CSV table of C-alpha atoms in Angstrom, one decimal:
chain,number,residue,atom,x,y,z
A,1,MET,CA,-4.0,11.7,-12.0
A,2,TRP,CA,-6.9,11.6,-9.5
A,3,CYS,CA,-7.3,12.2,-5.8
A,4,SER,CA,-9.0,9.4,-3.3
A,5,ARG,CA,-12.5,12.1,-3.0
A,6,MET,CA,-12.3,12.8,-7.1
A,7,ALA,CA,-12.2,9.3,-7.2
A,8,LEU,CA,-14.5,8.5,-4.6
A,9,ARG,CA,-17.8,11.0,-6.4
A,10,GLN,CA,-17.0,9.3,-10.4
A,11,LEU,CA,-16.5,5.8,-8.8
A,12,GLN,CA,-20.1,6.6,-7.4
A,13,ARG,CA,-21.2,8.8,-10.4
A,14,PHE,CA,-20.4,5.3,-12.6
A,15,ALA,CA,-21.9,3.3,-10.2
A,16,ALA,CA,-25.1,4.8,-10.6
A,17,THR,CA,-24.7,4.2,-14.5
A,18,PRO,CA,-27.1,0.5,-14.7
A,19,LEU,CA,-24.5,-2.6,-15.0
A,20,THR,CA,-27.7,-4.4,-15.9
A,21,GLY,CA,-27.7,-4.6,-19.8
A,22,GLY,CA,-30.9,-2.5,-19.5
A,23,LEU,CA,-32.6,-5.9,-16.4
A,24,THR,CA,-34.3,-4.0,-13.8
A,25,SER,CA,-32.5,-5.2,-10.2
A,26,ASN,CA,-35.8,-7.2,-9.7
A,27,ALA,CA,-35.5,-8.8,-13.3
A,28,LEU,CA,-32.5,-9.9,-12.4
A,29,ARG,CA,-32.5,-11.8,-9.0
A,30,GLU,CA,-35.4,-13.7,-11.0
A,31,MET,CA,-33.2,-14.9,-12.5
A,32,SER,CA,-31.2,-17.9,-11.3
A,33,THR,CA,-27.8,-17.2,-13.9
A,34,LEU,CA,-27.2,-14.5,-11.1
A,35,GLN,CA,-23.3,-15.1,-11.0
A,36,ARG,CA,-22.0,-15.9,-7.4
A,37,VAL,CA,-19.1,-13.3,-5.8
A,38,TYR,CA,-17.2,-14.1,-2.6
A,39,VAL,CA,-15.7,-11.1,-0.3
A,40,THR,CA,-13.2,-12.3,1.4
A,41,ARG,CA,-13.6,-9.1,4.5
A,42,GLN,CA,-15.7,-6.9,5.0
A,43,ILE,CA,-14.8,-4.3,2.6
A,44,PRO,CA,-15.8,-0.1,3.0
A,45,PRO,CA,-19.6,0.4,2.7
A,46,GLU,CA,-18.9,2.0,-1.1
A,47,GLY,CA,-17.8,-1.1,-2.2
A,48,LEU,CA,-20.7,-3.4,-0.6
A,49,ARG,CA,-23.4,-0.8,-2.0
A,50,ILE,CA,-22.2,-0.9,-5.0
A,51,LEU,CA,-22.6,-4.5,-5.2
A,52,ARG,CA,-25.4,-5.0,-4.0
A,53,GLU,CA,-27.0,-2.7,-6.1
A,54,SER,CA,-25.3,-3.5,-8.7
A,55,GLY,CA,-28.8,-6.2,-10.0
A,56,GLN,CA,-26.0,-8.4,-11.3
A,57,VAL,CA,-24.0,-10.5,-9.0
A,58,GLN,CA,-25.1,-12.8,-5.1
A,59,PHE,CA,-22.7,-12.5,-2.7
A,60,GLU,CA,-21.6,-13.7,-0.3
A,61,LEU,CA,-18.6,-11.8,2.7
A,62,TRP,CA,-16.9,-12.6,5.9
A,63,ASP,CA,-18.4,-10.3,7.5
A,64,SER,CA,-15.2,-9.1,9.7
A,65,ASP,CA,-12.6,-6.2,9.9
A,66,ASP,CA,-11.0,-7.2,12.9
A,67,ALA,CA,-9.5,-10.8,11.0
A,68,PRO,CA,-9.2,-12.6,8.3
A,69,VAL,CA,-11.0,-15.4,7.1
A,70,PRO,CA,-9.6,-18.7,8.3
A,71,ARG,CA,-7.6,-20.4,5.3
A,72,GLU,CA,-9.6,-23.6,5.7
A,73,GLU,CA,-12.8,-21.3,5.1
A,74,LEU,CA,-11.8,-19.9,2.2
A,75,LEU,CA,-10.9,-22.4,0.5
A,76,GLN,CA,-14.7,-24.1,1.2
A,77,LYS,CA,-16.7,-20.7,0.2
A,78,VAL,CA,-15.0,-20.1,-3.0
A,79,ARG,CA,-15.8,-23.7,-4.8
A,80,GLY,CA,-17.8,-22.6,-8.0
A,81,VAL,CA,-17.8,-18.5,-7.4
A,82,ASP,CA,-17.6,-16.4,-10.6
A,83,GLY,CA,-16.0,-13.5,-8.7
A,84,LEU,CA,-13.7,-12.8,-5.8
A,85,VAL,CA,-13.4,-10.0,-3.6
A,86,CYS,CA,-9.8,-9.7,-1.6
A,87,VAL,CA,-7.5,-7.6,0.2
A,88,LEU,CA,-3.7,-8.0,0.9
A,89,THR,CA,-3.8,-10.1,3.8
A,90,GLU,CA,-5.5,-13.2,1.7
A,91,LYS,CA,-2.7,-15.9,-0.3
A,92,ILE,CA,-4.0,-15.8,-3.8
A,93,ASP,CA,-2.0,-19.0,-4.5
A,94,THR,CA,-2.8,-22.3,-7.0
A,95,GLU,CA,-4.5,-24.3,-3.8
A,96,LEU,CA,-7.4,-21.7,-3.6
A,97,LEU,CA,-7.7,-21.5,-7.1
A,98,ASP,CA,-7.9,-24.9,-7.4
A,99,ALA,CA,-10.7,-25.1,-4.8
A,100,ALA,CA,-12.3,-22.1,-6.7
A,101,GLY,CA,-12.6,-24.2,-10.5
A,102,PRO,CA,-13.1,-23.2,-13.4
A,103,ASN,CA,-15.9,-20.4,-12.8
A,104,LEU,CA,-13.7,-18.6,-11.6
A,105,LYS,CA,-13.6,-15.9,-14.4
A,106,VAL,CA,-12.6,-12.1,-12.7
A,107,LEU,CA,-10.8,-12.0,-9.2
A,108,SER,CA,-10.7,-8.2,-7.6
A,109,THR,CA,-8.1,-7.4,-4.8
A,110,MET,CA,-8.9,-4.4,-2.4
A,111,SER,CA,-4.9,-3.3,-3.0
A,112,VAL,CA,-2.2,-1.4,-5.4
A,113,GLY,CA,-0.2,-4.1,-4.7
A,114,PHE,CA,-0.3,-7.3,-5.8
A,115,ASP,CA,2.5,-10.0,-4.6
A,116,HIS,CA,-0.4,-11.7,-2.0
A,117,LEU,CA,-1.4,-13.1,-5.6
A,118,SER,CA,0.5,-16.1,-7.9
A,119,LEU,CA,0.1,-13.7,-11.0
A,120,GLU,CA,1.8,-16.9,-13.1
A,121,GLU,CA,-1.2,-18.8,-12.4
A,122,LEU,CA,-4.2,-16.3,-12.8
A,123,LYS,CA,-2.7,-15.8,-16.7
A,124,LYS,CA,-2.7,-19.3,-17.0
A,125,ARG,CA,-6.2,-20.4,-16.1
A,126,GLY,CA,-7.5,-17.0,-17.7
A,127,ILE,CA,-8.2,-15.5,-15.0
A,128,ARG,CA,-9.0,-11.4,-15.0
A,129,VAL,CA,-7.5,-9.0,-12.7
A,130,GLY,CA,-8.4,-5.6,-11.4
A,131,TYR,CA,-7.1,-3.2,-8.8
A,132,THR,CA,-7.2,-0.3,-6.8
A,133,PRO,CA,-3.7,2.0,-8.3
A,134,ASP,CA,-3.9,5.9,-8.2
A,135,VAL,CA,-7.2,6.4,-5.7
A,136,LEU,CA,-5.1,6.0,-2.4
A,137,THR,CA,-1.8,7.9,-4.1
A,138,ASP,CA,-2.9,10.9,-1.8
A,139,SER,CA,-3.4,9.2,1.1
A,140,VAL,CA,0.0,7.4,0.8
A,141,ALA,CA,1.7,10.3,0.6
A,142,GLU,CA,0.3,12.3,3.2
A,143,LEU,CA,1.7,9.2,5.8
A,144,THR,CA,4.6,9.5,4.2
A,145,VAL,CA,5.8,13.3,4.7
A,146,ALA,CA,4.0,12.3,8.3
A,147,LEU,CA,6.2,9.3,9.1
A,148,LEU,CA,9.4,11.7,7.5
A,149,LEU,CA,8.8,14.4,10.5
A,150,THR,CA,7.6,11.9,12.8
A,151,THR,CA,11.1,10.0,12.3
A,152,SER,CA,13.3,13.5,11.6
A,153,ARG,CA,12.4,15.0,14.3
A,154,ARG,CA,11.6,11.9,17.0
A,155,LEU,CA,8.1,12.9,18.0
A,156,ILE,CA,7.8,9.4,19.7
A,157,GLU,CA,10.4,10.4,21.2
A,158,ALA,CA,9.7,13.8,22.5
A,159,THR,CA,5.6,12.5,23.7
A,160,HIS,CA,7.1,10.1,25.5
A,161,GLU,CA,9.3,12.5,27.3
A,162,ALA,CA,6.3,14.6,28.3
A,163,LYS,CA,4.5,11.8,29.4
A,164,THR,CA,7.2,10.1,31.9
A,165,GLY,CA,8.3,13.4,33.6
A,166,GLY,CA,11.4,13.6,31.3
A,167,TRP,CA,11.1,17.4,30.3
A,168,GLY,CA,13.3,19.4,32.7
A,169,THR,CA,15.2,22.3,32.4
A,170,TRP,CA,16.0,23.6,29.0
A,171,ARG,CA,18.8,21.7,26.8
A,172,THR,CA,20.6,23.5,24.3
A,173,LEU,CA,20.7,19.7,22.7
A,174,TRP,CA,18.4,17.5,23.9
A,175,LEU,CA,15.4,16.4,21.4
A,176,CYS,CA,17.1,17.5,18.2
A,177,GLY,CA,16.5,15.8,15.1
A,178,HIS,CA,17.0,16.5,11.1
A,179,GLU,CA,15.5,19.2,9.2
A,180,LEU,CA,14.5,19.3,5.7
A,181,THR,CA,15.3,22.4,4.4
A,182,ASN,CA,18.0,22.5,1.9
A,183,SER,CA,18.6,18.7,2.0
A,184,THR,CA,18.5,15.9,-0.6
A,185,VAL,CA,15.3,13.8,-0.7
A,186,GLY,CA,16.0,9.9,-2.0
A,187,ILE,CA,13.0,8.5,-3.8
A,188,LEU,CA,13.8,4.4,-4.5
A,189,GLY,CA,11.3,4.0,-7.3
A,190,LEU,CA,10.0,7.1,-8.8
A,191,GLY,CA,6.3,7.0,-9.6
A,192,ARG,CA,2.5,8.3,-8.4
A,193,ILE,CA,3.1,8.4,-4.7
A,194,GLY,CA,6.7,9.2,-5.1
A,195,VAL,CA,6.2,12.3,-6.8
A,196,ALA,CA,4.3,13.2,-4.6
A,197,ILE,CA,5.2,12.6,-1.6
A,198,ALA,CA,8.0,15.4,-3.2
A,199,GLU,CA,5.1,17.4,-4.1
A,200,ARG,CA,4.6,17.6,-0.9
A,201,LEU,CA,7.5,17.8,0.4
A,202,ALA,CA,8.6,20.6,-1.4
A,203,ALA,CA,6.9,22.9,0.8
A,204,PHE,CA,9.8,22.4,3.1
A,205,LYS,CA,12.8,24.4,1.0
A,206,VAL,CA,13.9,21.0,-0.2
A,207,LYS,CA,17.6,21.8,-2.3
A,208,LYS,CA,17.2,19.2,-4.1
A,209,PHE,CA,14.9,15.5,-5.4
A,210,ILE,CA,17.0,12.2,-6.9
A,211,TYR,CA,15.7,8.8,-7.5
A,212,ALA,CA,17.0,5.4,-9.1
A,213,ASP,CA,14.8,3.3,-10.2
A,214,VAL,CA,14.7,0.6,-12.9
A,215,ALA,CA,15.3,3.2,-15.8
A,216,PRO,CA,14.8,7.5,-16.0
A,217,ARG,CA,11.7,8.5,-15.8
A,218,PRO,CA,12.2,11.5,-17.3
A,219,GLU,CA,8.3,12.7,-17.9
A,220,LEU,CA,8.1,11.8,-13.7
A,221,ALA,CA,10.7,13.5,-12.8
A,222,GLY,CA,10.0,17.1,-14.5
A,223,LEU,CA,7.2,17.3,-12.6
A,224,ILE,CA,9.7,17.4,-9.2
A,225,ASN,CA,12.3,18.3,-10.8
A,226,ALA,CA,14.4,15.3,-9.8
A,227,GLU,CA,17.8,13.7,-11.0
A,228,TYR,CA,18.2,9.8,-12.1
A,229,VAL,CA,21.3,8.6,-10.2
A,230,SER,CA,22.4,5.1,-9.4
A,231,PHE,CA,21.6,3.0,-7.2
A,232,ASP,CA,24.3,4.3,-4.9
A,233,GLU,CA,24.3,7.5,-5.8
A,234,LEU,CA,21.0,7.4,-3.9
A,235,ALA,CA,22.9,5.9,-1.0
A,236,GLU,CA,25.8,8.5,-0.8
A,237,ARG,CA,23.9,11.8,-1.6
A,238,SER,CA,20.0,11.6,0.4
A,239,ASP,CA,19.4,13.3,3.2
A,240,PHE,CA,16.1,11.5,3.7
A,241,LEU,CA,15.7,8.0,1.5
A,242,ALA,CA,11.7,7.4,0.7
A,243,VAL,CA,11.2,3.6,-0.6
A,244,CYS,CA,8.1,3.6,-3.0
A,245,CYS,CA,9.0,0.7,-5.3
A,246,ALA,CA,7.3,-2.4,-5.4
A,247,LEU,CA,8.2,-5.3,-4.3
A,248,THR,CA,9.2,-7.6,-6.8
A,249,PRO,CA,12.3,-11.0,-6.9
A,250,GLU,CA,14.3,-7.6,-7.8
A,251,THR,CA,13.7,-5.5,-4.7
A,252,LYS,CA,13.5,-8.7,-2.4
A,253,GLU,CA,14.8,-7.8,0.1
A,254,ILE,CA,17.1,-4.3,-2.0
A,255,CYS,CA,17.5,-2.1,1.4
A,256,ASN,CA,20.0,-4.5,3.2
A,257,LYS,CA,23.6,-3.7,4.8
A,258,ASP,CA,25.6,-2.5,1.2
A,259,LEU,CA,22.3,0.5,1.4
A,260,PHE,CA,23.0,1.2,4.4
A,261,SER,CA,26.9,1.2,4.6
A,262,LYS,CA,26.6,3.8,1.9
A,263,MET,CA,24.4,6.5,4.3
A,264,LYS,CA,24.9,8.9,5.3
A,265,SER,CA,25.0,8.8,10.0
A,266,THR,CA,22.5,11.4,9.4
A,267,SER,CA,20.1,10.0,6.9
A,268,ILE,CA,16.4,9.3,8.0
A,269,PHE,CA,15.6,6.0,5.7
A,270,ILE,CA,11.3,5.8,4.7
A,271,ASN,CA,9.6,2.7,3.6
A,272,THR,CA,5.8,2.5,3.2
A,273,SER,CA,6.1,0.5,0.2
A,274,ARG,CA,6.5,-2.6,0.9
A,275,GLY,CA,8.3,-4.8,4.1
A,276,GLY,CA,10.1,-7.1,2.0
A,277,VAL,CA,12.2,-4.6,0.1
A,278,VAL,CA,14.2,-4.2,3.3
A,279,ASN,CA,16.9,-6.9,5.0
A,280,GLN,CA,15.2,-6.3,8.4
A,281,GLU,CA,18.5,-7.4,10.7
A,282,ASP,CA,20.9,-5.8,8.6
A,283,LEU,CA,18.1,-1.8,9.4
A,284,TYR,CA,18.4,-3.0,13.0
A,285,GLU,CA,22.6,-3.4,12.9
A,286,ALA,CA,22.1,0.6,11.0
A,287,LEU,CA,20.0,1.7,13.3
A,288,SER,CA,21.4,0.4,16.5
A,289,THR,CA,24.9,1.5,16.0
A,290,GLY,CA,24.8,4.5,14.8
A,291,GLN,CA,25.3,3.5,10.9
A,292,ILE,CA,22.3,5.9,9.8
A,293,ALA,CA,20.3,8.0,11.6
A,294,GLY,CA,16.9,7.2,12.4
A,295,ALA,CA,14.0,4.6,10.3
A,296,GLY,CA,10.3,5.3,9.9
A,297,LEU,CA,8.6,1.8,8.3
A,298,ASP,CA,4.7,1.4,8.3
A,299,VAL,CA,5.2,-2.1,6.4
A,300,THR,CA,7.0,-4.8,7.8
A,301,VAL,CA,8.2,-8.8,8.1
A,302,PRO,CA,6.3,-9.8,8.8
A,303,GLU,CA,3.0,-8.3,9.5
A,304,PRO,CA,1.7,-7.4,12.2
A,305,LEU,CA,5.2,-7.9,13.7
A,306,PRO,CA,6.1,-9.5,17.1
A,307,THR,CA,6.0,-7.4,20.0
A,308,ASP,CA,9.4,-8.7,21.0
A,309,HIS,CA,11.2,-8.1,17.7
A,310,PRO,CA,14.8,-5.9,17.7
A,311,LEU,CA,13.4,-3.6,16.3
A,312,PHE,CA,10.7,-2.1,18.5
A,313,THR,CA,14.2,-2.0,21.3
A,314,LEU,CA,14.6,1.2,18.9
A,315,LYS,CA,14.3,4.6,19.9
A,316,ASN,CA,15.1,5.7,16.3
A,317,CYS,CA,12.9,3.6,14.7
A,318,VAL,CA,8.9,4.1,14.1
A,319,ILE,CA,7.0,1.4,13.6
A,320,LEU,CA,3.3,2.0,12.1
A,321,PRO,CA,0.7,-1.0,11.1
A,322,HIS,CA,0.6,0.0,7.8
A,323,ILE,CA,-2.0,2.8,7.9
A,324,ALA,CA,-1.6,4.7,4.5
A,325,SER,CA,-3.8,3.8,2.6
A,326,ALA,CA,-6.2,4.4,6.3
A,327,SER,CA,-8.0,7.6,5.6
A,328,TYR,CA,-11.9,6.8,5.2
A,329,THR,CA,-11.8,8.9,1.8
A,330,THR,CA,-8.9,6.9,0.3
A,331,ARG,CA,-10.6,3.2,2.2
A,332,ASN,CA,-13.9,3.6,0.8
A,333,ALA,CA,-12.7,4.6,-3.3
A,334,MET,CA,-10.2,1.2,-2.9
A,335,SER,CA,-13.8,-0.4,-1.8
A,336,ALA,CA,-15.9,1.1,-5.2
A,337,LEU,CA,-12.6,0.4,-6.9
A,338,ALA,CA,-12.4,-3.0,-6.4
A,339,ALA,CA,-16.6,-3.9,-6.6
A,340,ASN,CA,-16.9,-1.6,-9.9
A,341,ASN,CA,-13.6,-4.2,-10.9
A,342,LEU,CA,-15.4,-7.3,-10.3
A,343,LEU,CA,-18.4,-5.7,-11.8
A,344,LEU,CA,-16.6,-5.1,-15.4
A,345,GLY,CA,-14.7,-7.6,-15.6
A,346,LEU,CA,-18.5,-10.0,-14.9
A,347,ARG,CA,-19.8,-8.6,-17.7
A,348,GLY,CA,-16.8,-9.4,-20.4
A,349,GLU,CA,-16.3,-5.4,-19.8
A,350,PRO,CA,-13.1,-3.5,-19.8
A,351,MET,CA,-12.2,-2.9,-16.0
A,352,ILE,CA,-11.3,0.5,-14.7
A,353,LYS,CA,-8.2,-0.7,-13.4
A,354,GLU,CA,-6.9,-4.2,-14.4
A,355,LEU,CA,-3.7,-5.8,-14.4
A,356,LYS,CA,-2.3,-6.9,-17.1
A,357,LEU,CA,-1.3,-10.2,-16.8
């Protein structure tokens, strides 16, 4: 399992290995056969450096990190490209693939999730897909723990009270929250990130880790001494429930009123996976009626969540703007991996991380 710092160093060294079959960069630039690539966002500098120094491609990019490339411009820019580097804000569907045309052979997404990709359409056209798992495991796990603690110990409420004059005399139960010691932590979808979260939470003297998944994961579960339970039992037993599953047709809105109704009134619900796995109306009802104690969300539907959304009115709901992988090291590692995946794919070689369609 990579950590992001080690991964970035490995990817930097990997990129230093010539990907040009022995030809110099100058020689390749003089050739008319340089492959065309479009990059849909100003990705972090390591990835751009790798593409620029590869001598293998000529690329154009949407030179902004503040807003996605407009759809109409994207459809124009992808025409005739051999490769495409995208992020999760771009919907890669039939319309876009038709606009790109038959030259498109490789798509590299700077994300671990792929619900923005039309996988069946990509498979039908024989387009290879690279993605960036593993390198963001540590930063997502760190943020999940931070969000869990922020929510359970009511830090946002406490900060607001301190700033706005609510901090008066000491009170016995004012701003009390729920602690991890001797608790049961549930994980929905046990993968690399779920394991990394549990490894960090173990230091807080958690009593028990439990998990639910489509099937037992004994190898991963053994790393954290976690017990496999049913979905209902996960809801009933968890003092803290962390959602780590991918968004699929099967998991869409799997966290709904049925789940929340089985949870303890003292439970804390945390989601750093995908917003689509949660029915937000049901979550609002559970939080506003005291069915559960609190929720921390790094992902929502839509993104950004409108500022007048009812969830923003709740003191017991902490909402972050999808920043789980937002560390300099991790984002550069993701960028470098996306660039290397693209270059290797265009050469017809195995990618470092390829999505098997």
